[in-house]
């Protein structure tokens, strides 16, 4: 039984490897499950036993890439706390606001794909949201709980995970305005946007001004923005 499971796991990894090569060469639209199966030297029927659709394949690859990101893994391994909660929000804001700055535009294409999915059958968006929740949701919830216990945030009467999604959707929408070559919305002074978004979202999820000033700070937020810009250049 163990040997069979290992064989199945290995085949799954081989399919993912073939899919990565296909997606990198032909993009999402130009890749088909048939071409991935051919690259993996298996039948399309066998591929579907492991991944029910092209969207599922792509979502799994994105999840693997996130789990291979050392900065994200370091954040997710931190002790849940108010400081960790602030860093989760800061990291989310930085990631989305600099999507359009990437030289290969790969992240920008993924955001376009995510947006298109909302307007189509939603399959890719549902899969990716599920992956994001599995990866980050527990750390966000545990850190929010610690922040409330420490008196840094007010209790939330509804589903606290909704606070994470409200923040996620806000920064995703802000990122969409920056995708065209000429941004749809300039947001005034662009250098202030990261700080303003962080403060807006932290207040929205319940942090009080004292906690925000202590864990975010104007100078720290500005330095973080400079670092993010340099890293994405």
Coordinates of N, CA and C in Angstrom, one line a residue:
X1 N 0.8 -1.2 0.0 CA 0.0 0.0 0.0 C 0.9 1.2 0.0
X2 N 1.9 1.3 0.9 CA 2.8 2.4 0.9 C 3.5 2.6 -0.4
X3 N 4.0 1.5 -1.0 CA 4.7 1.6 -2.3 C 3.8 2.2 -3.4
X4 N 2.5 1.8 -3.4 CA 1.6 2.3 -4.4 C 1.3 3.8 -4.1
X5 N 1.3 4.2 -2.9 CA 1.0 5.6 -2.6 C 2.2 6.5 -3.0
X6 N 3.4 5.9 -2.8 CA 4.6 6.6 -3.2 C 4.7 6.8 -4.7
X7 N 4.3 5.7 -5.4 CA 4.3 5.8 -6.8 C 3.3 6.9 -7.3
X8 N 2.2 6.9 -6.7 CA 1.2 7.9 -7.0 C 1.7 9.3 -6.8
X9 N 2.4 9.5 -5.6 CA 3.0 10.8 -5.3 C 4.0 11.2 -6.3
X10 N 4.9 10.3 -6.7 CA 5.9 10.6 -7.6 C 5.3 11.0 -9.0
X11 N 4.3 10.3 -9.4 CA 3.7 10.6 -10.7 C 3.0 12.0 -10.6
X12 N 2.5 12.3 -9.5 CA 1.9 13.7 -9.3 C 3.0 14.7 -9.5
X13 N 4.1 14.5 -8.9 CA 5.2 15.5 -9.0 C 5.7 15.6 -10.4
X14 N 5.8 14.4 -11.1 CA 6.2 14.4 -12.5 C 5.2 15.3 -13.4
X15 N 3.9 15.1 -13.1 CA 2.9 15.9 -13.9 C 3.1 17.4 -13.6
X16 N 3.3 17.7 -12.3 CA 3.5 19.1 -12.0 C 4.8 19.7 -12.7
X17 N 5.8 18.9 -12.7 CA 7.1 19.3 -13.4 C 6.8 19.6 -14.9
X18 N 6.1 18.7 -15.5 CA 5.8 18.9 -16.9 C 4.9 20.1 -17.1
X19 N 3.9 20.3 -16.2 CA 3.0 21.4 -16.3 C 3.8 22.8 -16.2
X20 N 4.7 22.8 -15.3 CA 5.5 24.0 -15.1 C 6.2 24.4 -16.4
X21 N 6.8 23.4 -17.0 CA 7.5 23.6 -18.3 C 6.6 24.2 -19.4
X22 N 5.4 23.6 -19.4 CA 4.4 24.0 -20.4 C 3.9 25.4 -20.2
X23 N 3.5 25.7 -18.9 CA 3.0 27.0 -18.6 C 4.1 28.1 -18.8
X24 N 5.3 27.8 -18.5 CA 6.4 28.8 -18.6 C 6.7 29.0 -20.1
X25 N 6.5 28.0 -20.9 CA 6.8 28.1 -22.4 C 5.6 28.7 -23.2
X26 N 4.4 28.3 -22.8 CA 3.2 28.7 -23.6 C 2.2 29.6 -22.9
X27 N 2.4 29.8 -21.6 CA 1.5 30.6 -20.9 C 0.2 29.8 -20.5
X28 N -0.6 30.4 -19.7 CA -1.8 29.6 -19.3 C -2.8 29.3 -20.5
X29 N -3.0 30.3 -21.3 CA -4.0 30.1 -22.4 C -3.5 29.1 -23.4
X30 N -2.1 29.1 -23.7 CA -1.6 28.3 -24.7 C -1.3 26.9 -24.2
X31 N -1.5 26.6 -23.0 CA -1.2 25.2 -22.4 C -2.6 24.5 -22.3
X32 N -2.5 23.2 -22.7 CA -3.7 22.4 -22.6 C -3.4 21.2 -21.7
X33 N -4.4 20.5 -21.2 CA -4.1 19.3 -20.4 C -3.5 18.2 -21.3
X34 N -3.9 18.2 -22.6 CA -3.3 17.3 -23.5 C -1.8 17.5 -23.7
X35 N -1.4 18.7 -23.8 CA 0.0 19.0 -24.0 C 0.8 18.7 -22.7
X36 N 0.2 18.9 -21.5 CA 0.9 18.6 -20.3 C 1.0 17.0 -20.2
X37 N 0.0 16.3 -20.5 CA 0.0 14.9 -20.5 C 1.1 14.3 -21.4
X38 N 1.2 14.9 -22.6 CA 2.3 14.5 -23.5 C 3.6 14.8 -23.0
X39 N 3.8 16.0 -22.3 CA 5.1 16.3 -21.8 C 5.5 15.4 -20.6
X40 N 4.5 14.9 -19.9 CA 4.7 14.0 -18.8 C 4.7 12.5 -19.2
X41 N 4.5 12.3 -20.5 CA 4.5 10.9 -21.1 C 3.5 10.0 -20.4
X42 N 2.3 10.6 -20.2 CA 1.2 9.8 -19.7 C -0.1 10.1 -20.5
X43 N -1.1 9.4 -20.3 CA -2.4 9.7 -21.0 C -3.1 10.9 -20.3
X44 N -3.9 11.5 -21.1 CA -4.7 12.6 -20.5 C -5.7 12.1 -19.4
X45 N -6.2 10.9 -19.6 CA -7.1 10.3 -18.6 C -6.4 10.1 -17.3
X46 N -5.1 9.7 -17.4 CA -4.3 9.5 -16.1 C -4.0 10.8 -15.5
X47 N -3.8 11.9 -16.3 CA -3.6 13.2 -15.7 C -4.8 13.6 -14.9
X48 N -6.0 13.4 -15.5 CA -7.2 13.8 -14.8 C -7.5 13.0 -13.5
X49 N -6.9 11.9 -13.3 CA -7.0 11.2 -12.0 C -6.3 11.9 -10.9
X50 N -5.3 12.8 -11.3 CA -4.6 13.5 -10.3 C -5.0 15.0 -10.2
X51 N -5.4 15.5 -11.4 CA -5.8 16.9 -11.4 C -7.0 17.0 -12.3
X52 N -8.1 17.5 -11.8 CA -9.4 17.4 -12.6 C -9.5 18.5 -13.7
X53 N -8.6 19.5 -13.7 CA -8.6 20.5 -14.7 C -7.3 21.2 -14.8
X54 N -7.2 22.0 -15.9 CA -6.0 22.9 -16.1 C -5.9 23.9 -14.9
X55 N -7.0 24.4 -14.5 CA -7.0 25.4 -13.4 C -6.5 24.8 -12.1
X56 N -6.8 23.5 -11.9 CA -6.4 22.9 -10.7 C -4.9 22.7 -10.7
X57 N -4.4 22.3 -11.9 CA -2.9 22.2 -12.1 C -2.2 23.5 -11.8
X58 N -2.7 24.6 -12.4 CA -2.1 25.9 -12.2 C -2.1 26.3 -10.8
X59 N -3.2 26.1 -10.1 CA -3.4 26.5 -8.7 C -2.4 25.8 -7.9
X60 N -2.2 24.5 -8.1 CA -1.3 23.7 -7.4 C 0.2 24.2 -7.6
X61 N 0.5 24.6 -8.8 CA 1.9 25.1 -9.0 C 2.1 26.4 -8.3
X62 N 1.1 27.3 -8.3 CA 1.2 28.5 -7.5 C 1.4 28.3 -6.0
X63 N 0.6 27.3 -5.5 CA 0.7 27.0 -4.1 C 2.1 26.5 -3.8
X64 N 2.7 25.6 -4.7 CA 4.1 25.1 -4.5 C 5.1 26.2 -4.5
X65 N 4.9 27.2 -5.4 CA 5.8 28.3 -5.5 C 5.7 29.2 -4.2
X66 N 4.5 29.4 -3.7 CA 4.4 30.1 -2.4 C 5.1 29.4 -1.3
X67 N 5.0 28.1 -1.2 CA 5.6 27.3 -0.1 C 7.1 27.3 -0.3
X68 N 7.6 27.6 -1.5 CA 9.0 27.6 -1.7 C 9.6 29.0 -1.5
X69 N 8.8 30.0 -1.1 CA 9.3 31.3 -0.9 C 9.8 31.4 0.5
X70 N 11.1 31.6 0.7 CA 11.7 31.6 2.1 C 11.1 32.7 2.9
X71 N 10.9 33.9 2.3 CA 10.4 35.1 3.1 C 9.0 34.8 3.7
X72 N 8.1 34.2 2.8 CA 6.8 33.8 3.3 C 6.8 32.7 4.3
X73 N 7.7 31.7 4.1 CA 7.8 30.7 5.1 C 8.3 31.2 6.4
X74 N 9.2 32.1 6.4 CA 9.7 32.7 7.6 C 8.6 33.4 8.4
X75 N 7.8 34.1 7.6 CA 6.7 34.8 8.3 C 5.7 33.9 8.9
X76 N 5.3 32.8 8.1 CA 4.3 31.9 8.6 C 4.8 31.0 9.8
X77 N 6.1 31.0 10.0 CA 6.6 30.2 11.1 C 6.8 31.1 12.4
X78 N 6.5 32.3 12.3 CA 6.6 33.2 13.4 C 5.5 32.9 14.5
X79 N 5.8 33.2 15.7 CA 4.9 33.1 16.8 C 3.7 34.0 16.5
X80 N 2.4 33.5 16.6 CA 1.3 34.4 16.4 C 1.3 35.6 17.3
X81 N 1.1 36.8 16.9 CA 1.2 38.0 17.7 C 0.7 39.2 16.9
X82 N 0.5 40.3 17.6 CA 0.2 41.5 16.9 C 1.2 41.9 15.9
X83 N 2.5 41.7 16.2 CA 3.5 42.0 15.2 C 3.4 41.2 14.0
X84 N 3.1 39.9 14.2 CA 3.0 39.0 13.0 C 1.8 39.4 12.2
X85 N 0.7 39.8 12.8 CA -0.5 40.2 12.1 C -0.2 41.4 11.2
X86 N 0.6 42.4 11.8 CA 1.0 43.5 11.0 C 1.8 43.2 9.8
X87 N 2.8 42.2 10.0 CA 3.6 41.8 8.9 C 2.9 41.0 7.8
X88 N 1.9 40.3 8.2 CA 1.0 39.6 7.2 C 0.4 40.6 6.3
X89 N -0.2 41.7 6.9 CA -0.9 42.7 6.2 C 0.1 43.5 5.3
X90 N 1.2 43.9 5.9 CA 2.3 44.6 5.2 C 2.8 43.8 4.0
X91 N 3.0 42.5 4.2 CA 3.5 41.7 3.1 C 2.5 41.5 2.0
X92 N 1.2 41.4 2.4 CA 0.1 41.4 1.4 C 0.1 42.7 0.5
X93 N 0.1 43.8 1.2 CA 0.1 45.1 0.5 C 1.3 45.2 -0.4
X94 N 2.5 44.9 0.1 CA 3.7 45.0 -0.7 C 3.6 44.2 -2.0
X95 N 3.2 42.9 -1.8 CA 3.1 42.0 -2.9 C 2.2 42.5 -4.0
X96 N 1.0 42.9 -3.6 CA 0.0 43.3 -4.6 C 0.4 44.6 -5.3
X97 N 0.9 45.6 -4.5 CA 1.2 46.9 -5.1 C 2.3 46.9 -6.1
X98 N 3.2 45.8 -6.0 CA 4.3 45.8 -6.9 C 4.2 44.7 -8.0
X99 N 3.0 44.1 -8.1 CA 2.8 43.1 -9.1 C 3.1 43.6 -10.5
X100 N 2.7 44.9 -10.8 CA 2.9 45.4 -12.1 C 4.4 45.8 -12.4
X101 N 5.2 45.8 -11.4 CA 6.6 46.2 -11.5 C 7.5 45.1 -12.0
X102 N 7.0 43.9 -11.9 CA 7.9 42.7 -12.3 C 8.4 42.8 -13.7
X103 N 9.6 42.5 -14.0 CA 10.2 42.7 -15.4 C 9.6 41.6 -16.3
X104 N 9.2 40.5 -15.8 CA 8.7 39.4 -16.7 C 7.1 39.5 -16.8
X105 N 6.5 40.3 -15.9 CA 5.1 40.5 -15.9 C 4.3 39.2 -15.6
X106 N 5.0 38.2 -15.1 CA 4.3 36.9 -14.8 C 3.2 37.1 -13.7
X107 N 3.6 37.8 -12.7 CA 2.6 38.0 -11.6 C 1.4 38.9 -12.1
X108 N 1.6 39.8 -13.0 CA 0.6 40.6 -13.6 C -0.4 39.7 -14.4
X109 N 0.2 38.8 -15.1 CA -0.6 37.9 -15.9 C -1.5 37.0 -15.0
X110 N -0.9 36.6 -13.9 CA -1.7 35.8 -12.9 C -2.9 36.6 -12.4
X111 N -2.6 37.8 -12.1 CA -3.7 38.7 -11.5 C -4.8 38.8 -12.6
X112 N -4.4 39.0 -13.8 CA -5.4 39.1 -14.9 C -6.2 37.8 -15.0
X113 N -5.5 36.7 -14.9 CA -6.2 35.4 -14.9 C -7.2 35.2 -13.8
X114 N -6.8 35.7 -12.6 CA -7.6 35.6 -11.4 C -8.9 36.5 -11.7
X115 N -8.7 37.7 -12.2 CA -9.8 38.6 -12.5 C -10.8 38.0 -13.5
X116 N -10.2 37.4 -14.6 CA -11.0 36.8 -15.6 C -11.8 35.6 -15.1
X117 N -11.2 34.9 -14.1 CA -11.9 33.7 -13.5 C -13.2 34.2 -12.8
X118 N -13.1 35.4 -12.2 CA -14.3 35.9 -11.5 C -15.4 36.2 -12.5
X119 N -15.1 36.6 -13.7 CA -16.1 36.9 -14.7 C -16.5 35.7 -15.5
X120 N -15.8 34.6 -15.3 CA -16.1 33.4 -16.0 C -16.8 32.4 -15.1
X121 N -16.3 31.1 -15.0 CA -16.9 30.1 -14.1 C -16.4 30.2 -12.7
X122 N -15.3 31.0 -12.4 CA -14.8 31.1 -11.0 C -14.0 30.0 -10.6
X123 N -13.7 28.9 -11.4 CA -13.0 27.7 -10.9 C -11.6 28.1 -10.4
X124 N -10.9 28.8 -11.2 CA -9.5 29.1 -10.8 C -9.5 30.0 -9.5
X125 N -10.4 31.0 -9.5 CA -10.4 31.8 -8.3 C -10.8 31.0 -7.0
X126 N -11.7 30.1 -7.1 CA -12.1 29.3 -6.0 C -10.9 28.4 -5.5
X127 N -10.2 27.8 -6.5 CA -9.1 27.0 -6.1 C -8.0 27.8 -5.4
X128 N -7.7 29.0 -6.0 CA -6.6 29.8 -5.4 C -7.0 30.3 -4.1
X129 N -8.3 30.7 -3.9 CA -8.7 31.2 -2.6 C -8.5 30.1 -1.5
X130 N -8.9 28.9 -1.9 CA -8.8 27.7 -1.0 C -7.3 27.5 -0.6
X131 N -6.4 27.6 -1.6 CA -5.0 27.5 -1.3 C -4.4 28.6 -0.4
X132 N -4.9 29.8 -0.6 CA -4.4 30.9 0.2 C -4.9 30.8 1.6
X133 N -6.2 30.3 1.8 CA -6.7 30.1 3.1 C -5.9 29.1 3.9
X134 N -5.6 28.0 3.2 CA -4.9 26.9 3.8 C -3.5 27.4 4.2
X135 N -2.9 28.2 3.4 CA -1.5 28.6 3.6 C -1.4 29.7 4.7
X136 N -2.3 30.7 4.7 CA -2.1 31.9 5.5 C -3.2 32.0 6.6
X137 N -4.4 31.4 6.3 CA -5.5 31.7 7.2 C -5.3 31.4 8.6
X138 N -4.6 30.3 9.0 CA -4.4 29.9 10.4 C -3.5 30.9 11.1
X139 N -2.5 31.4 10.4 CA -1.6 32.4 11.0 C -2.3 33.7 11.3
X140 N -3.1 34.1 10.3 CA -3.8 35.4 10.5 C -4.8 35.2 11.7
X141 N -5.6 34.2 11.7 CA -6.5 34.0 12.8 C -5.9 33.9 14.2
X142 N -4.8 33.2 14.3 CA -4.1 33.0 15.5 C -3.5 34.3 16.0
X143 N -3.0 35.1 15.0 CA -2.3 36.4 15.4 C -3.4 37.4 15.8
X144 N -4.6 37.4 15.1 CA -5.7 38.3 15.4 C -6.2 38.0 16.8
X145 N -6.3 36.7 17.1 CA -6.7 36.3 18.5 C -5.7 36.8 19.6
X146 N -4.4 36.7 19.3 CA -3.4 37.2 20.2 C -3.5 38.7 20.4
X147 N -3.8 39.4 19.2 CA -3.9 40.9 19.3 C -5.1 41.3 20.1
X148 N -6.2 40.6 20.0 CA -7.4 40.9 20.8 C -7.1 40.7 22.3
X149 N -6.4 39.5 22.6 CA -6.1 39.2 24.0 C -5.1 40.2 24.6
X150 N -4.3 40.8 23.7 CA -3.3 41.8 24.2 C -3.9 43.2 24.4
X151 N -5.1 43.3 23.9 CA -5.7 44.6 24.0 C -5.3 45.5 22.8
X152 N -4.7 44.9 21.8 CA -4.3 45.7 20.6 C -5.4 45.8 19.5
X153 N -6.4 44.9 19.6 CA -7.5 44.9 18.7 C -8.8 44.7 19.3
X154 N -9.9 45.1 18.7 CA -11.2 44.9 19.3 C -11.7 43.5 18.8
X155 N -12.5 42.9 19.6 CA -13.1 41.6 19.2 C -14.0 41.8 18.0
X156 N -14.1 40.7 17.2 CA -14.9 40.8 16.0 C -16.0 39.8 16.2
X157 N -17.3 40.2 16.0 CA -18.4 39.4 16.3 C -18.8 38.4 15.1
X158 N -18.3 38.6 13.9 CA -18.6 37.7 12.8 C -17.5 36.7 12.6
X159 N -17.4 36.2 11.4 CA -16.4 35.2 11.1 C -15.1 36.0 10.9
X160 N -14.1 35.8 11.8 CA -12.8 36.6 11.7 C -12.1 36.4 10.4
X161 N -12.3 35.3 9.8 CA -11.5 35.0 8.5 C -12.0 36.0 7.4
X162 N -13.2 36.5 7.6 CA -13.7 37.5 6.6 C -12.8 38.8 6.6
X163 N -12.3 39.1 7.8 CA -11.4 40.3 7.9 C -10.2 40.1 7.0
X164 N -9.7 38.9 6.9 CA -8.5 38.6 6.0 C -9.0 38.8 4.6
X165 N -10.1 38.2 4.2 CA -10.6 38.3 2.8 C -10.9 39.8 2.5
X166 N -11.5 40.6 3.4 CA -11.7 42.0 3.1 C -10.4 42.7 2.8
X167 N -9.4 42.4 3.5 CA -8.0 43.0 3.3 C -7.5 42.5 1.9
X168 N -7.6 41.2 1.7 CA -7.1 40.6 0.4 C -7.8 41.3 -0.8
X169 N -9.1 41.4 -0.7 CA -9.8 41.9 -1.9 C -9.5 43.4 -2.1
X170 N -9.3 44.1 -1.0 CA -9.0 45.5 -1.1 C -7.7 45.8 -1.8
X171 N -6.6 45.0 -1.4 CA -5.3 45.2 -2.1 C -5.3 44.7 -3.5
X172 N -6.1 43.6 -3.7 CA -6.2 43.1 -5.1 C -6.8 44.1 -6.0
X173 N -7.9 44.8 -5.6 CA -8.5 45.8 -6.4 C -7.6 47.0 -6.6
X174 N -6.9 47.3 -5.6 CA -5.9 48.4 -5.8 C -4.8 48.0 -6.8
X175 N -4.4 46.8 -6.8 CA -3.4 46.3 -7.8 C -4.0 46.3 -9.2
X176 N -5.3 46.0 -9.4 CA -5.9 46.0 -10.7 C -5.8 47.4 -11.4
X177 N -5.9 48.5 -10.6 CA -5.8 49.8 -11.1 C -4.5 50.1 -11.7
X178 N -3.4 49.3 -11.3 CA -2.1 49.6 -11.7 C -1.6 48.7 -12.8
X179 N -2.5 47.8 -13.3 CA -2.0 46.8 -14.3 C -1.8 47.5 -15.7
X180 N -2.7 48.4 -16.1 CA -2.5 49.0 -17.5 C -1.2 49.8 -17.5
X181 N -0.6 50.0 -18.7 CA 0.6 50.8 -18.8 C 0.5 52.2 -18.2
X182 N -0.7 52.7 -18.4 CA -1.1 54.0 -17.7 C -2.1 53.6 -16.6
X183 N -1.7 53.7 -15.3 CA -2.6 53.2 -14.3 C -4.0 53.9 -14.4
X184 N -5.0 53.2 -14.0 CA -6.4 53.8 -14.1 C -6.6 54.8 -13.0
X185 N -5.8 54.7 -11.9 CA -6.0 55.6 -10.8 C -4.6 55.8 -10.2
X186 N -4.2 57.0 -10.0 CA -2.9 57.3 -9.5 C -2.7 57.3 -8.0
X187 N -3.9 57.4 -7.3 CA -3.9 57.4 -5.8 C -3.0 58.6 -5.2
X188 N -2.9 59.7 -5.9 CA -2.2 60.8 -5.4 C -0.7 60.5 -5.3
X189 N -0.1 60.7 -4.2 CA 1.4 60.4 -4.0 C 1.6 58.9 -3.9
X190 N 2.1 58.3 -4.9 CA 2.3 56.8 -4.9 C 3.1 56.3 -3.8
X191 N 4.1 57.1 -3.3 CA 5.0 56.7 -2.3 C 4.3 56.6 -0.9
X192 N 3.1 57.2 -0.8 CA 2.4 57.1 0.4 C 1.4 56.0 0.4
X193 N 1.2 55.4 -0.7 CA 0.1 54.4 -0.8 C 0.2 53.2 0.0
X194 N 1.4 52.6 0.1 CA 1.6 51.4 0.9 C 1.3 51.7 2.4
X195 N 1.8 52.8 2.9 CA 1.6 53.1 4.3 C 0.1 53.3 4.5
X196 N -0.6 54.1 3.6 CA -2.0 54.4 3.8 C -2.8 53.1 3.8
X197 N -2.5 52.2 2.8 CA -3.2 51.0 2.7 C -3.0 50.1 4.0
X198 N -1.8 50.0 4.5 CA -1.5 49.2 5.7 C -2.3 49.8 6.8
X199 N -2.3 51.1 7.0 CA -3.0 51.7 8.1 C -4.5 51.5 8.0
X200 N -5.0 51.7 6.8 CA -6.5 51.5 6.5 C -6.9 50.0 6.8
X201 N -6.1 49.1 6.4 CA -6.5 47.7 6.6 C -6.3 47.3 8.0
X202 N -5.3 47.7 8.7 CA -5.1 47.4 10.1 C -6.2 47.9 11.0
X203 N -6.6 49.1 10.7 CA -7.8 49.7 11.4 C -9.0 48.9 11.1
X204 N -9.2 48.5 9.8 CA -10.4 47.7 9.4 C -10.5 46.4 10.1
X205 N -9.3 45.7 10.4 CA -9.4 44.4 11.0 C -9.4 44.6 12.5
X206 N -9.4 45.8 13.0 CA -9.7 46.1 14.4 C -8.5 46.5 15.3
X207 N -7.3 46.7 14.7 CA -6.2 47.2 15.5 C -6.4 48.7 15.9
X208 N -6.0 49.0 17.1 CA -6.2 50.4 17.6 C -4.9 51.2 17.1
X209 N -5.1 52.5 17.2 CA -4.0 53.4 16.7 C -2.7 53.2 17.4
X210 N -2.8 52.9 18.7 CA -1.5 52.8 19.5 C -0.8 51.5 19.0
X211 N -1.5 50.4 18.7 CA -0.8 49.2 18.2 C -0.3 49.4 16.8
X212 N -1.0 50.2 16.0 CA -0.5 50.4 14.6 C 0.7 51.3 14.7
X213 N 0.7 52.3 15.5 CA 1.9 53.2 15.6 C 3.1 52.4 16.2
X214 N 2.9 51.5 17.1 CA 3.9 50.7 17.7 C 4.5 49.7 16.7
X215 N 3.7 49.0 16.0 CA 4.2 47.9 15.1 C 4.4 48.2 13.7
X216 N 3.8 49.3 13.2 CA 4.0 49.7 11.8 C 4.9 50.9 11.8
X217 N 4.4 52.1 12.2 CA 5.3 53.3 12.3 C 5.5 53.9 10.9
X218 N 5.5 55.2 10.8 CA 5.6 55.8 9.5 C 7.0 55.5 8.9
X219 N 8.1 55.6 9.6 CA 9.4 55.4 9.1 C 9.6 54.0 8.6
X220 N 9.1 53.1 9.5 CA 9.3 51.6 9.2 C 8.5 51.3 7.9
X221 N 7.3 51.9 7.8 CA 6.5 51.6 6.6 C 7.2 52.1 5.3
X222 N 7.7 53.3 5.4 CA 8.4 53.9 4.3 C 9.6 53.1 3.9
X223 N 10.4 52.7 4.9 CA 11.6 51.8 4.6 C 11.1 50.5 3.9
X224 N 10.0 49.9 4.4 CA 9.6 48.7 3.8 C 9.2 48.9 2.3
X225 N 8.5 50.1 2.1 CA 8.1 50.3 0.7 C 9.4 50.4 -0.2
X226 N 10.4 51.1 0.3 CA 11.6 51.2 -0.5 C 12.3 49.9 -0.8
X227 N 12.3 49.0 0.2 CA 12.8 47.7 0.0 C 12.1 46.9 -1.0
X228 N 10.7 47.0 -0.9 CA 9.9 46.2 -1.8 C 10.1 46.7 -3.3
X229 N 10.2 48.0 -3.4 CA 10.4 48.5 -4.8 C 11.8 48.0 -5.3
X230 N 12.8 48.1 -4.5 CA 14.1 47.6 -4.9 C 14.1 46.2 -5.3
X231 N 13.4 45.3 -4.5 CA 13.4 43.9 -4.8 C 12.7 43.6 -6.0
X232 N 11.7 44.4 -6.4 CA 10.9 44.1 -7.5 C 11.4 44.7 -8.8
X233 N 12.4 45.5 -8.7 CA 13.0 46.1 -9.9 C 13.8 45.2 -10.7

